[in-house]
Coordinates of C-alpha atoms and ligand atoms in Angstrom, one line a residue:
X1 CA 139.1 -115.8 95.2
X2 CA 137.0 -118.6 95.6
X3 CA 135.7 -118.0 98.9
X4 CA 135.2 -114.5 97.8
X5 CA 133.2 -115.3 95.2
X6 CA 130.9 -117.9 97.5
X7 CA 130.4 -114.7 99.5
X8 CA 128.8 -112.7 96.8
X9 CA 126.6 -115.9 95.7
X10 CA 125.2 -116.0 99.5
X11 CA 124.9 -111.7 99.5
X12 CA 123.0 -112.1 96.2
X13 CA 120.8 -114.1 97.4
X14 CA 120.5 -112.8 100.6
X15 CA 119.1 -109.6 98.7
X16 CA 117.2 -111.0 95.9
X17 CA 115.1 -112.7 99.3
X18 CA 114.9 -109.3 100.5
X19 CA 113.3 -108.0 97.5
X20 CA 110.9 -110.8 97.3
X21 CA 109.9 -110.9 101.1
X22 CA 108.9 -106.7 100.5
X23 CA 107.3 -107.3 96.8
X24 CA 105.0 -110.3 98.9
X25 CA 104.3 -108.1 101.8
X26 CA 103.7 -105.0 99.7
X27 CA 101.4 -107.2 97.3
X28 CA 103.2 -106.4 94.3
X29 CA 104.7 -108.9 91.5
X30 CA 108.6 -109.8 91.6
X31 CA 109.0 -108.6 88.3
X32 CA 108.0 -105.6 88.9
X33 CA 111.0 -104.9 90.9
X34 CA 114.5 -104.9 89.1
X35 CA 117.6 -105.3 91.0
X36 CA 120.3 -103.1 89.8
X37 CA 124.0 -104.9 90.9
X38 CA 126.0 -101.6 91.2
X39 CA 129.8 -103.1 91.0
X40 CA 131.9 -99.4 91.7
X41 CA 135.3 -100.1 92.9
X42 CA 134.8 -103.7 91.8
X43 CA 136.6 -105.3 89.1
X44 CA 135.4 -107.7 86.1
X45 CA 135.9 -111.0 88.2
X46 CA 133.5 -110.1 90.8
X47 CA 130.7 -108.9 87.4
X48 CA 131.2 -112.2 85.9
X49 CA 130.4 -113.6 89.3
X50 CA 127.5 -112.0 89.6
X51 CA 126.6 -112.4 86.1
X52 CA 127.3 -116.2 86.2
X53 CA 124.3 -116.3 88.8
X54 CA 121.8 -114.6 86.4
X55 CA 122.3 -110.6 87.0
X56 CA 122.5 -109.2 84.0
X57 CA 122.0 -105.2 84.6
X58 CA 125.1 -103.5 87.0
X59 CA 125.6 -99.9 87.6
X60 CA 128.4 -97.8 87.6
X61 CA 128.9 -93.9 89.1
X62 CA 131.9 -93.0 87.1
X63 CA 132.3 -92.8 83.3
X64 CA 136.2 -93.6 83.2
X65 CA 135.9 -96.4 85.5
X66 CA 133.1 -98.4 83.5
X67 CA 135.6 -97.3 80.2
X68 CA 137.8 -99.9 81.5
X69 CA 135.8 -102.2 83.0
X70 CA 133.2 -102.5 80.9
X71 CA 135.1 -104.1 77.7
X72 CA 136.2 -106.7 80.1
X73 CA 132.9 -108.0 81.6
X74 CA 130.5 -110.6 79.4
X75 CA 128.8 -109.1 76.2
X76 CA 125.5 -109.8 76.9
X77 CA 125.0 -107.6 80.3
X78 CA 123.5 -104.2 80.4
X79 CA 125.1 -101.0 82.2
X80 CA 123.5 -97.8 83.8
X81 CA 124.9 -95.1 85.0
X82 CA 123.7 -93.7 88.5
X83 CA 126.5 -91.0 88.7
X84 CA 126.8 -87.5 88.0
X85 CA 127.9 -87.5 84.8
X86 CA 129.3 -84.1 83.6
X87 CA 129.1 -82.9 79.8
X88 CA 132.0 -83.4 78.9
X89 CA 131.9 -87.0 79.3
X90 CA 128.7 -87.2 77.6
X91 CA 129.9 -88.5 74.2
X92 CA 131.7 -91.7 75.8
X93 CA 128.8 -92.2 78.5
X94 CA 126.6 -93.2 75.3
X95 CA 128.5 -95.2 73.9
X96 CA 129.3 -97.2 77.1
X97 CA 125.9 -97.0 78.9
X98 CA 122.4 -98.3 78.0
X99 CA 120.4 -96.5 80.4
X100 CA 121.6 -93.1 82.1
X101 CA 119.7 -92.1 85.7
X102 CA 121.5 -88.9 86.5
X103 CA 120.4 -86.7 84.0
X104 CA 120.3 -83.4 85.7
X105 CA 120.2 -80.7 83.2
X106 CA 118.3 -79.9 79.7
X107 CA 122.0 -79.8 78.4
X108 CA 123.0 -83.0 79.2
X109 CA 119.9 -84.3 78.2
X110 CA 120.3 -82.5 74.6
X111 CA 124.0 -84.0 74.6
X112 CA 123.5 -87.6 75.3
X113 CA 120.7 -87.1 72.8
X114 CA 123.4 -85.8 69.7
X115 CA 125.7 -88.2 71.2
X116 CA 123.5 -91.5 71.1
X117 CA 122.4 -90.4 67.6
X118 CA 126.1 -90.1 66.1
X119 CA 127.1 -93.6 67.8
X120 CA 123.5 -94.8 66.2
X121 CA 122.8 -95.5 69.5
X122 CA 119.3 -95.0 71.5
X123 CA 119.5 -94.3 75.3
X124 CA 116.8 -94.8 78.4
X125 CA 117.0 -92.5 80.9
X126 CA 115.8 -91.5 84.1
X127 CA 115.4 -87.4 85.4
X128 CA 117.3 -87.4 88.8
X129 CA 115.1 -85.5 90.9
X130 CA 116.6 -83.4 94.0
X131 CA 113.5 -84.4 96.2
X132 CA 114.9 -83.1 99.6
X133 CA 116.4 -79.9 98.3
X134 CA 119.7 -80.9 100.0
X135 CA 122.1 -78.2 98.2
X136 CA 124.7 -80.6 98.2
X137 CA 122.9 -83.0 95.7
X138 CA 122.6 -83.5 91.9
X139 CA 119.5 -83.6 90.2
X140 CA 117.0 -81.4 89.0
X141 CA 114.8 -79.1 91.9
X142 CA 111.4 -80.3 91.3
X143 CA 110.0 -77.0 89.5
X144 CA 112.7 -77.6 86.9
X145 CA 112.1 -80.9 85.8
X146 CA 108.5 -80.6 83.7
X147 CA 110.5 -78.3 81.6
X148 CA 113.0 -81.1 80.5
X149 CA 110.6 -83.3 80.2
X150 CA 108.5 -81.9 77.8
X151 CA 111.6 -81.1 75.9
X152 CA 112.3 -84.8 75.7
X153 CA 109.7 -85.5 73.7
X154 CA 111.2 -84.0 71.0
X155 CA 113.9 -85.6 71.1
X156 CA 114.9 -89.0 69.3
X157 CA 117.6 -90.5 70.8
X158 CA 116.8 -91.0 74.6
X159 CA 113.4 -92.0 75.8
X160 CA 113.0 -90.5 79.5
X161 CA 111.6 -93.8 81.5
X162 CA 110.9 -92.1 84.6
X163 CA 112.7 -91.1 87.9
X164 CA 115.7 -91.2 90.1
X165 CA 116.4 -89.7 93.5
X166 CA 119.4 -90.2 96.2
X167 CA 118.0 -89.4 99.6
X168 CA 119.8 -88.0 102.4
X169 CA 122.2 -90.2 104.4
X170 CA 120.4 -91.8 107.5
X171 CA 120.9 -94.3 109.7
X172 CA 116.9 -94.9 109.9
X173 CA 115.6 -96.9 106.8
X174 CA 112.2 -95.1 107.5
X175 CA 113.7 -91.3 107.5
X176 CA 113.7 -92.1 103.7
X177 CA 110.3 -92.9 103.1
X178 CA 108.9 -89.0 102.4
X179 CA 111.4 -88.6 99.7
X180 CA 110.3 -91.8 98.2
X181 CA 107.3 -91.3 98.4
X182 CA 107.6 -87.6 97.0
X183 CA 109.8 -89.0 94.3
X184 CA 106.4 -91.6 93.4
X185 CA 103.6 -88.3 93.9
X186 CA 105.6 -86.4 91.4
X187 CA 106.0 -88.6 89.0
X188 CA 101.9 -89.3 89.2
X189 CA 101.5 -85.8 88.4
X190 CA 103.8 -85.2 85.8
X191 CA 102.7 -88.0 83.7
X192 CA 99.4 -86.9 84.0
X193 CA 100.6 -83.4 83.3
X194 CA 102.4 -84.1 80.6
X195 CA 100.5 -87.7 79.2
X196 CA 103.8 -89.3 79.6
X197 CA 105.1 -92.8 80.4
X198 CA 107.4 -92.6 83.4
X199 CA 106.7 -96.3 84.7
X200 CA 110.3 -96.4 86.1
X201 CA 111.4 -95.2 90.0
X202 CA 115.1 -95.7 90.3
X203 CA 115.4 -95.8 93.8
X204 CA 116.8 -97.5 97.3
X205 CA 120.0 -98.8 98.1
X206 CA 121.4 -102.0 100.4
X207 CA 119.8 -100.7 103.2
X208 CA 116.6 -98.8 102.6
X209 CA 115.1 -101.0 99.3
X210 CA 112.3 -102.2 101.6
X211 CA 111.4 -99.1 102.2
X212 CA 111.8 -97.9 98.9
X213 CA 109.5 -100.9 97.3
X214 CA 106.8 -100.3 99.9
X215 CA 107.1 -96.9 98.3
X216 CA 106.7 -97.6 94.6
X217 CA 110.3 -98.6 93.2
X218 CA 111.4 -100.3 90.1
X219 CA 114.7 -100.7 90.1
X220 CA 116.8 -100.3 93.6
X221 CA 120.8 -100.2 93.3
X222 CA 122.3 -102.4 95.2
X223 CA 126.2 -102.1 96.0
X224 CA 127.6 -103.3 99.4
X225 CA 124.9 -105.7 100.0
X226 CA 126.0 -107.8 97.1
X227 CA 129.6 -107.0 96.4
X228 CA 130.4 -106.2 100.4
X229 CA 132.2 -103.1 101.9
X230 CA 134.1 -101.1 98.9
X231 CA 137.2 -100.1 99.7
X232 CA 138.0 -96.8 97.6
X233 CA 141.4 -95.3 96.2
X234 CA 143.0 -93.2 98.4
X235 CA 142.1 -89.4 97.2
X236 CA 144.3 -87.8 94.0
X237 CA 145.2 -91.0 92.8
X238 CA 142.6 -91.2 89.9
X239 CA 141.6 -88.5 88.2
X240 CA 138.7 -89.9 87.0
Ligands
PLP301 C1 127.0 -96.5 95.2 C2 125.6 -96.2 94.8 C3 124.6 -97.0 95.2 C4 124.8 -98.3 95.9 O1 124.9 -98.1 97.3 P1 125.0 -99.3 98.4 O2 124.7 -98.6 99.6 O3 126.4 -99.8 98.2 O4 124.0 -100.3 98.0 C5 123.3 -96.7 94.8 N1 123.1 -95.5 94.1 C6 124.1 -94.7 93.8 C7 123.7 -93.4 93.0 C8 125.4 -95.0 94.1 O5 126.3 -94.1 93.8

């Protein structure tokens, strides 16, 4: 326990030097990169580990997960969620979750709306944008996403900060970079489009965040390079 918790002290700061060395060499001020501590498949000893070091926003993919391990970590730390989340779990998901970056549909934006409103709740979130076109992936197709937008300017209970996007699976760092970049061009034109703040790029993981603040990002989630290697359930043992 104690030697595993030394180990996530050195990977922490292993990556917050990783973000600083790209922010210097891009020219662009630490703070306005946020590192997102994404503890899936982790429990609430290593949080309050990470937490104990000064992290104070983690991420979690699935609702029924962060159910139970949310209550469990410190108070004061924030939580995203960077999974799809589907609509039925909407009503829990704002309640749990301060900030939301897979919103991929008008609905679900409508719902966490009604939902943070009846749990007097107000909820930032990000439009995850489908940048590649992979069919595989969530999020929006670009030509769909001005559309939910605009709607979410009427609404009261989320405030759309800006944009998320999971790029293909490569071995390559730089085979990322387009969709970054992409991710960063669309979200120039839509705020000018629409007169809209969407300061925030969700995007880059453990091992393409260099790339990905090169290409604009505000907050990269970081997994494996702080918590180390997860090792997952075997399959139909959660249903969650
Ligand atoms: C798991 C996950 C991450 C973190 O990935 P690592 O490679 O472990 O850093 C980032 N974003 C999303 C959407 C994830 O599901």
């Amino acid at each position: 326990m104690v030697e595993m918790s030394g180990h996530i002290m050195d990977n922490l700061e292993a990556v917050r030097a990783r973000i600083a060395a790209v922010c210097t060499q891009a020219g662009r001020p630490l703070e306005s990169v946020r590192l997102l501590a994404v503890s899936k498949t982790y429990g609430p000893e290593a949080v309050q580990t990470v937490a104990a070091a000064g992290q104070v926003i983690f991420g979690e993919n699935r609702v029924q997960e962060a159910a139970a391990k949310i209550p469990a970590c410190p108070g004061h730390l924030q939580w995203h969620l960077i999974g799809h989340l589907q609509r039925n779990k909407a009503a829990l998901a704002a309640r749990l979750f301060d900030w939301v970056h897979s919103v991929d549909s008008l609905k679900l934006l409508e719902a966490l709306d009604r939902h943070a409103g009846e749990a007097g709740r107000r909820l930032e979130v990000l439009v995850q944008v489908n940048v590649s076109g992979e069919r595989a992936k969530s999020g929006l197709a670009p030509n769909e996403v001005l559309a939910v937008l605009a709607r979410s300017n009427e609404l009261t209970n989320v405030q759309v900060r800006g944009l998320m996007t999971i790029p293909p699976l490569t071995e390559d760092p730089e085979k990322a970079r387009p969709h970054f970049r992409a991710l960063r061009d669309y979200r120039d034109q839509w705020a000018a489009e629409l007169g809209m703040d969407l300061d925030e790029l969700s995007m880059g993981m453990t091992h393409d965040l260099e790339v990905a603040i090169a290409e604009g990002a505000t907050v990269v989630r970081v997994g494996t390079g702080i918590f180390g290697q997860r090792v997952y359930p075997a399959k139909g043992t959660d249903p969650a």
